[in-house]
Amino acid sequence: MGDHYLPQYYLRGFVESEDSEVIFRYEKGQGDYLRTGIKNVAHESKFYSDEVESYLANEIENRANPVLKKIRELRSVDAEEKRLLARYIVAMMKRVPHSKQEARRMLNDMIDPALDELASTFRQIAENEPDLKSAAEMRLLEIQQIREQKKIKPEVIWHRTIAPETTPQVSWAVEAMTWQFFFTKSDAFITSDNPVFFFKEIGIGNDSSELVFPVSTKVVLLGSWMTNSKAGFHRAKEQQVREFNKRIASSLTRYAFYCQGIQWVSKLINRKKFTLARVARNGKLPTSGSTQPNERRTF
């Protein structure tokens, strides 16, 4: 069994029944689903170091699990519980496969130009400084070995950024948002292998930011900066349910999870295009590449 990038306690909010450990996993690009135990999904072998695995279990999950339980029971949380869940949400943003892929991409984007610049410098030295030619050629060989052997591992950098404390502004923003919990009496909400949604074109700390995090099949969290938004629990309308599910489906990496084997989930996650509307207030959100609204709290 590998490391769970989605905690098993979190996945229990999306199981077939309260006394069950069975969940339905949907894969993007596929038309069917897998009915299996939560121990068999959302994990990869050696996904984390032992240190990171221990940190997530003891410092993040164990502290936030009672808060998740309260919310699933439609009970209000206090300021300290909100802080604990905000840390959990920020860690959830960072611990999933999407974040790992982004770390690899960003590191490669930084490494390649740096290696190119170093190689150019040493080639000039080898050409113009006869006394240093041998040393410069050795450096060029080492640079080539780094390129081929991938000595710099993105996982090392990524592991160091998972803790919420490494991005205090993001943690502050999530905690400071107005939190609204939308609930239904029947199973309605899906989750995914990338369960924290926000519009990357806008960020989290902007006046028009919205953050969505499914807590269970019956409860979803909406965080926003709308001053006229009333915190607490609200019964979700059908249109809001669809919008929350579209957001989660649009940002998944590979898998979605739900409590039933049902066709609409497969259809939803396999859409080629998603049109997403605001929830906190009326109006459309900007699409990728559009002009940004007020940027003063964008991180």
CSV table of C-alpha atoms in Angstrom, one decimal:
chain,number,residue,atom,x,y,z
A,1,MET,CA,0.0,0.0,0.0
A,2,GLY,CA,1.3,3.4,-0.9
A,3,ASP,CA,1.0,6.8,0.6
A,4,HIS,CA,-2.5,8.3,0.5
A,5,TYR,CA,-2.5,11.8,-1.1
A,6,LEU,CA,-6.2,12.0,-0.1
A,7,PRO,CA,-6.5,11.0,3.6
A,8,GLN,CA,-8.7,8.0,4.3
A,9,TYR,CA,-10.8,9.9,6.8
A,10,TYR,CA,-11.5,12.5,4.2
A,11,LEU,CA,-12.6,9.8,1.7
A,12,ARG,CA,-15.0,8.4,4.3
A,13,GLY,CA,-17.1,11.4,3.6
A,14,PHE,CA,-17.8,10.0,0.1
A,15,VAL,CA,-18.3,6.3,0.8
A,16,GLU,CA,-21.3,4.2,-0.3
A,17,SER,CA,-22.9,4.3,3.2
A,18,GLU,CA,-22.0,5.5,6.7
A,19,ASP,CA,-20.9,2.0,7.9
A,20,SER,CA,-19.1,1.2,4.6
A,21,GLU,CA,-15.5,1.7,3.4
A,22,VAL,CA,-16.6,1.3,-0.2
A,23,ILE,CA,-16.2,4.2,-2.7
A,24,PHE,CA,-16.6,4.6,-6.5
A,25,ARG,CA,-13.6,5.9,-8.4
A,26,TYR,CA,-14.1,7.5,-11.8
A,27,GLU,CA,-11.2,8.0,-14.2
A,28,LYS,CA,-11.1,10.8,-16.7
A,29,GLY,CA,-11.1,9.5,-20.2
A,30,GLN,CA,-12.9,6.4,-19.2
A,31,GLY,CA,-16.7,5.7,-19.3
A,32,ASP,CA,-16.9,3.3,-16.4
A,33,TYR,CA,-16.0,3.3,-12.7
A,34,LEU,CA,-14.4,1.1,-10.1
A,35,ARG,CA,-16.2,0.1,-6.9
A,36,THR,CA,-13.6,-0.5,-4.3
A,37,GLY,CA,-12.4,0.2,-0.7
A,38,ILE,CA,-11.0,3.6,0.3
A,39,LYS,CA,-7.7,1.9,1.1
A,40,ASN,CA,-7.3,1.1,-2.6
A,41,VAL,CA,-7.7,4.6,-4.0
A,42,ALA,CA,-5.9,7.9,-3.9
A,43,HIS,CA,-2.5,6.5,-3.1
A,44,GLU,CA,0.9,6.0,-4.8
A,45,SER,CA,3.9,4.1,-3.7
A,46,LYS,CA,6.6,6.3,-2.1
A,47,PHE,CA,4.6,9.4,-2.9
A,48,TYR,CA,6.0,11.2,0.2
A,49,SER,CA,9.1,10.8,2.4
A,50,ASP,CA,8.5,9.2,5.8
A,51,GLU,CA,9.0,12.6,7.4
A,52,VAL,CA,6.3,14.3,5.2
A,53,GLU,CA,3.9,11.3,5.8
A,54,SER,CA,4.3,11.6,9.6
A,55,TYR,CA,3.9,15.4,9.5
A,56,LEU,CA,0.7,15.2,7.5
A,57,ALA,CA,-0.8,12.5,9.7
A,58,ASN,CA,0.1,14.1,13.1
A,59,GLU,CA,0.1,17.8,12.5
A,60,ILE,CA,-2.6,18.2,9.8
A,61,GLU,CA,-5.0,15.3,9.6
A,62,ASN,CA,-5.4,14.3,13.2
A,63,ARG,CA,-6.0,17.9,14.2
A,64,ALA,CA,-8.5,18.6,11.5
A,65,ASN,CA,-10.5,15.4,11.4
A,66,PRO,CA,-12.8,16.4,14.4
A,67,VAL,CA,-13.5,19.6,12.5
A,68,LEU,CA,-14.5,17.7,9.4
A,69,LYS,CA,-16.8,15.5,11.5
A,70,LYS,CA,-18.6,18.5,13.0
A,71,ILE,CA,-19.2,20.1,9.6
A,72,ARG,CA,-20.5,16.8,8.2
A,73,GLU,CA,-22.9,16.8,11.1
A,74,LEU,CA,-23.9,20.4,10.2
A,75,ARG,CA,-22.5,21.8,13.4
A,76,SER,CA,-20.8,25.2,13.5
A,77,VAL,CA,-17.0,25.6,14.0
A,78,ASP,CA,-15.2,28.1,16.2
A,79,ALA,CA,-12.2,30.3,15.3
A,80,GLU,CA,-9.6,27.7,16.3
A,81,GLU,CA,-11.4,25.0,14.4
A,82,LYS,CA,-11.5,27.2,11.4
A,83,ARG,CA,-7.8,27.8,11.6
A,84,LEU,CA,-7.1,24.0,11.8
A,85,LEU,CA,-9.3,23.3,8.8
A,86,ALA,CA,-7.7,26.2,6.8
A,87,ARG,CA,-4.3,24.6,7.4
A,88,TYR,CA,-5.8,21.2,6.3
A,89,ILE,CA,-7.1,22.8,3.1
A,90,VAL,CA,-3.8,24.5,2.3
A,91,ALA,CA,-2.0,21.2,2.8
A,92,MET,CA,-4.6,19.5,0.6
A,93,MET,CA,-3.8,22.0,-2.2
A,94,LYS,CA,-0.1,21.0,-2.0
A,95,ARG,CA,-0.1,17.3,-1.3
A,96,VAL,CA,-1.9,16.0,-4.3
A,97,PRO,CA,-0.5,14.8,-7.7
A,98,HIS,CA,-1.4,18.1,-9.4
A,99,SER,CA,0.9,20.0,-7.1
A,100,LYS,CA,3.7,17.5,-7.5
A,101,GLN,CA,3.4,17.8,-11.3
A,102,GLU,CA,3.5,21.6,-11.0
A,103,ALA,CA,6.6,21.5,-8.8
A,104,ARG,CA,8.3,19.3,-11.5
A,105,ARG,CA,7.3,21.7,-14.2
A,106,MET,CA,8.4,24.8,-12.4
A,107,LEU,CA,11.7,23.3,-11.3
A,108,ASN,CA,12.5,22.2,-14.9
A,109,ASP,CA,11.5,25.7,-16.1
A,110,MET,CA,14.1,27.2,-13.7
A,111,ILE,CA,16.8,24.5,-14.1
A,112,ASP,CA,17.1,24.4,-17.9
A,113,PRO,CA,17.7,28.2,-18.3
A,114,ALA,CA,20.2,28.1,-15.5
A,115,LEU,CA,22.1,25.2,-16.9
A,116,ASP,CA,22.1,26.8,-20.4
A,117,GLU,CA,23.6,29.9,-19.0
A,118,LEU,CA,26.3,28.0,-17.1
A,119,ALA,CA,27.1,25.9,-20.1
A,120,SER,CA,27.5,29.0,-22.2
A,121,THR,CA,29.8,30.6,-19.7
A,122,PHE,CA,32.1,27.5,-19.5
A,123,ARG,CA,32.2,27.1,-23.3
A,124,GLN,CA,33.4,30.7,-23.5
A,125,ILE,CA,36.1,30.0,-20.9
A,126,ALA,CA,37.2,26.9,-22.7
A,127,GLU,CA,37.5,28.8,-25.9
A,128,ASN,CA,39.2,31.9,-24.6
A,129,GLU,CA,41.2,30.8,-21.6
A,130,PRO,CA,43.7,28.0,-22.5
A,131,ASP,CA,44.9,27.5,-18.9
A,132,LEU,CA,41.3,26.9,-17.8
A,133,LYS,CA,40.1,24.9,-20.7
A,134,SER,CA,40.4,21.5,-19.0
A,135,ALA,CA,38.6,22.6,-15.9
A,136,ALA,CA,35.8,24.3,-18.0
A,137,GLU,CA,35.4,21.1,-20.0
A,138,MET,CA,35.0,19.1,-16.8
A,139,ARG,CA,32.2,21.5,-15.7
A,140,LEU,CA,30.5,21.1,-19.0
A,141,LEU,CA,30.6,17.4,-18.6
A,142,GLU,CA,29.0,17.7,-15.1
A,143,ILE,CA,26.3,19.9,-16.5
A,144,GLN,CA,25.5,17.3,-19.1
A,145,GLN,CA,25.3,14.6,-16.5
A,146,ILE,CA,22.9,16.7,-14.4
A,147,ARG,CA,20.7,17.0,-17.5
A,148,GLU,CA,20.8,13.3,-18.2
A,149,GLN,CA,20.6,11.9,-14.6
A,150,LYS,CA,18.1,14.4,-13.2
A,151,LYS,CA,20.2,14.8,-10.1
A,152,ILE,CA,18.0,17.6,-8.8
A,153,LYS,CA,14.7,15.9,-7.8
A,154,PRO,CA,11.5,18.0,-7.9
A,155,GLU,CA,10.2,15.8,-5.1
A,156,VAL,CA,12.8,17.2,-2.7
A,157,ILE,CA,11.7,20.8,-3.3
A,158,TRP,CA,8.0,19.8,-3.4
A,159,HIS,CA,8.2,18.0,0.0
A,160,ARG,CA,9.6,21.2,1.6
A,161,THR,CA,6.6,23.3,0.5
A,162,ILE,CA,3.7,21.1,1.6
A,163,ALA,CA,3.5,22.5,5.1
A,164,PRO,CA,1.1,25.4,5.3
A,165,GLU,CA,3.7,27.4,7.2
A,166,THR,CA,5.8,27.7,4.0
A,167,THR,CA,3.0,29.9,2.5
A,168,PRO,CA,1.6,31.9,5.4
A,169,GLN,CA,-0.2,34.4,3.1
A,170,VAL,CA,-2.2,31.6,1.5
A,171,SER,CA,-3.0,30.1,4.9
A,172,TRP,CA,-4.1,33.5,6.1
A,173,ALA,CA,-6.3,34.1,3.0
A,174,VAL,CA,-8.1,30.8,3.3
A,175,GLU,CA,-8.8,31.3,7.0
A,176,ALA,CA,-9.8,35.0,6.6
A,177,MET,CA,-12.4,34.2,3.9
A,178,THR,CA,-16.1,34.2,4.7
A,179,TRP,CA,-17.0,30.5,4.9
A,180,GLN,CA,-20.4,29.2,3.8
A,181,PHE,CA,-21.3,25.5,4.0
A,182,PHE,CA,-23.9,24.5,1.4
A,183,PHE,CA,-25.6,21.2,2.3
A,184,THR,CA,-28.2,18.8,0.8
A,185,LYS,CA,-30.2,16.1,2.4
A,186,SER,CA,-29.2,13.6,-0.3
A,187,ASP,CA,-25.9,12.7,-1.8
A,188,ALA,CA,-24.9,15.4,-4.3
A,189,PHE,CA,-21.3,16.4,-4.2
A,190,ILE,CA,-18.3,14.7,-5.8
A,191,THR,CA,-14.6,15.1,-4.9
A,192,SER,CA,-11.4,14.4,-6.8
A,193,ASP,CA,-7.7,13.9,-6.6
A,194,ASN,CA,-7.4,17.7,-6.7
A,195,PRO,CA,-10.3,18.7,-4.4
A,196,VAL,CA,-9.5,22.3,-3.6
A,197,PHE,CA,-10.8,24.5,-6.4
A,198,PHE,CA,-10.1,28.2,-7.0
A,199,PHE,CA,-9.7,30.2,-10.2
A,200,LYS,CA,-6.0,30.4,-10.8
A,201,GLU,CA,-6.4,33.5,-13.0
A,202,ILE,CA,-7.7,35.3,-9.9
A,203,GLY,CA,-6.0,33.7,-7.0
A,204,ILE,CA,-7.2,33.2,-3.5
A,205,GLY,CA,-6.6,36.6,-1.9
A,206,ASN,CA,-8.4,38.8,-4.4
A,207,ASP,CA,-11.7,40.5,-3.7
A,208,SER,CA,-13.4,38.3,-6.4
A,209,SER,CA,-11.8,35.0,-5.3
A,210,GLU,CA,-13.9,32.0,-4.6
A,211,LEU,CA,-12.6,28.7,-3.1
A,212,VAL,CA,-14.6,25.4,-3.1
A,213,PHE,CA,-13.8,22.3,-1.0
A,214,PRO,CA,-16.2,19.3,-0.8
A,215,VAL,CA,-16.4,18.1,2.8
A,216,SER,CA,-18.7,15.1,2.0
A,217,THR,CA,-21.3,14.1,-0.5
A,218,LYS,CA,-23.7,16.3,1.4
A,219,VAL,CA,-21.7,19.3,2.4
A,220,VAL,CA,-19.4,21.6,0.4
A,221,LEU,CA,-17.4,24.7,1.6
A,222,LEU,CA,-17.5,27.9,-0.3
A,223,GLY,CA,-15.0,30.6,0.7
A,224,SER,CA,-15.2,34.1,-0.6
A,225,TRP,CA,-14.5,37.8,0.2
A,226,MET,CA,-18.1,38.9,-0.4
A,227,THR,CA,-19.0,41.2,2.5
A,228,ASN,CA,-22.7,40.5,2.0
A,229,SER,CA,-22.2,36.7,2.2
A,230,LYS,CA,-23.6,35.2,5.4
A,231,ALA,CA,-21.3,32.6,7.0
A,232,GLY,CA,-22.7,29.3,8.3
A,233,PHE,CA,-24.9,26.6,6.8
A,234,HIS,CA,-27.2,27.1,3.8
A,235,ARG,CA,-29.3,24.6,1.9
A,236,ALA,CA,-27.8,24.2,-1.6
A,237,LYS,CA,-30.0,24.9,-4.6
A,238,GLU,CA,-29.9,22.6,-7.5
A,239,GLN,CA,-28.0,25.1,-9.7
A,240,GLN,CA,-25.4,25.6,-6.9
A,241,VAL,CA,-24.9,21.8,-6.6
A,242,ARG,CA,-24.2,21.6,-10.4
A,243,GLU,CA,-21.8,24.6,-10.2
A,244,PHE,CA,-19.8,23.1,-7.3
A,245,ASN,CA,-19.5,19.8,-9.1
A,246,LYS,CA,-18.5,21.4,-12.3
A,247,ARG,CA,-15.7,23.2,-10.5
A,248,ILE,CA,-14.3,20.0,-9.0
A,249,ALA,CA,-14.6,18.1,-12.3
A,250,SER,CA,-12.9,20.8,-14.2
A,251,SER,CA,-9.8,20.8,-12.0
A,252,LEU,CA,-9.2,17.0,-11.4
A,253,THR,CA,-6.0,15.5,-12.5
A,254,ARG,CA,-7.2,11.9,-13.2
A,255,TYR,CA,-9.8,10.7,-10.7
A,256,ALA,CA,-13.1,11.7,-9.3
A,257,PHE,CA,-14.8,10.0,-6.3
A,258,TYR,CA,-18.4,9.5,-5.3
A,259,CYS,CA,-20.6,7.3,-3.2
A,260,GLN,CA,-22.5,5.7,-6.2
A,261,GLY,CA,-21.8,4.2,-9.6
A,262,ILE,CA,-23.8,6.6,-11.7
A,263,GLN,CA,-23.6,7.8,-15.3
A,264,TRP,CA,-23.8,11.5,-14.7
A,265,VAL,CA,-20.4,11.6,-12.9
A,266,SER,CA,-18.7,10.0,-15.9
A,267,LYS,CA,-20.3,12.4,-18.3
A,268,LEU,CA,-19.4,15.4,-16.1
A,269,ILE,CA,-15.7,14.6,-15.7
A,270,ASN,CA,-15.3,13.8,-19.4
A,271,ARG,CA,-16.6,17.1,-20.6
A,272,LYS,CA,-14.1,18.8,-23.0
A,273,LYS,CA,-15.1,22.3,-21.8
A,274,PHE,CA,-16.5,23.8,-18.6
A,275,THR,CA,-18.3,27.1,-18.4
A,276,LEU,CA,-18.1,28.2,-14.7
A,277,ALA,CA,-20.3,30.9,-13.2
A,278,ARG,CA,-19.9,32.8,-9.9
A,279,VAL,CA,-21.6,31.4,-6.8
A,280,ALA,CA,-21.0,34.1,-4.2
A,281,ARG,CA,-22.7,36.7,-6.4
A,282,ASN,CA,-24.2,37.0,-9.8
A,283,GLY,CA,-22.0,37.4,-13.0
A,284,LYS,CA,-19.4,35.4,-14.9
A,285,LEU,CA,-15.9,34.9,-13.8
A,286,PRO,CA,-13.1,35.9,-16.1
A,287,THR,CA,-11.6,33.1,-18.3
A,288,SER,CA,-7.9,32.3,-18.7
A,289,GLY,CA,-6.0,35.2,-20.2
A,290,SER,CA,-8.6,37.8,-19.4
A,291,THR,CA,-8.0,41.1,-17.6
A,292,GLN,CA,-7.8,40.6,-13.9
A,293,PRO,CA,-10.0,42.3,-11.3
A,294,ASN,CA,-8.5,44.1,-8.3
A,295,GLU,CA,-5.1,42.4,-7.7
A,296,ARG,CA,-4.3,43.7,-4.3
A,297,ARG,CA,-4.7,40.4,-2.5
A,298,THR,CA,-3.7,38.0,-5.3
A,299,PHE,CA,-0.9,35.6,-4.2
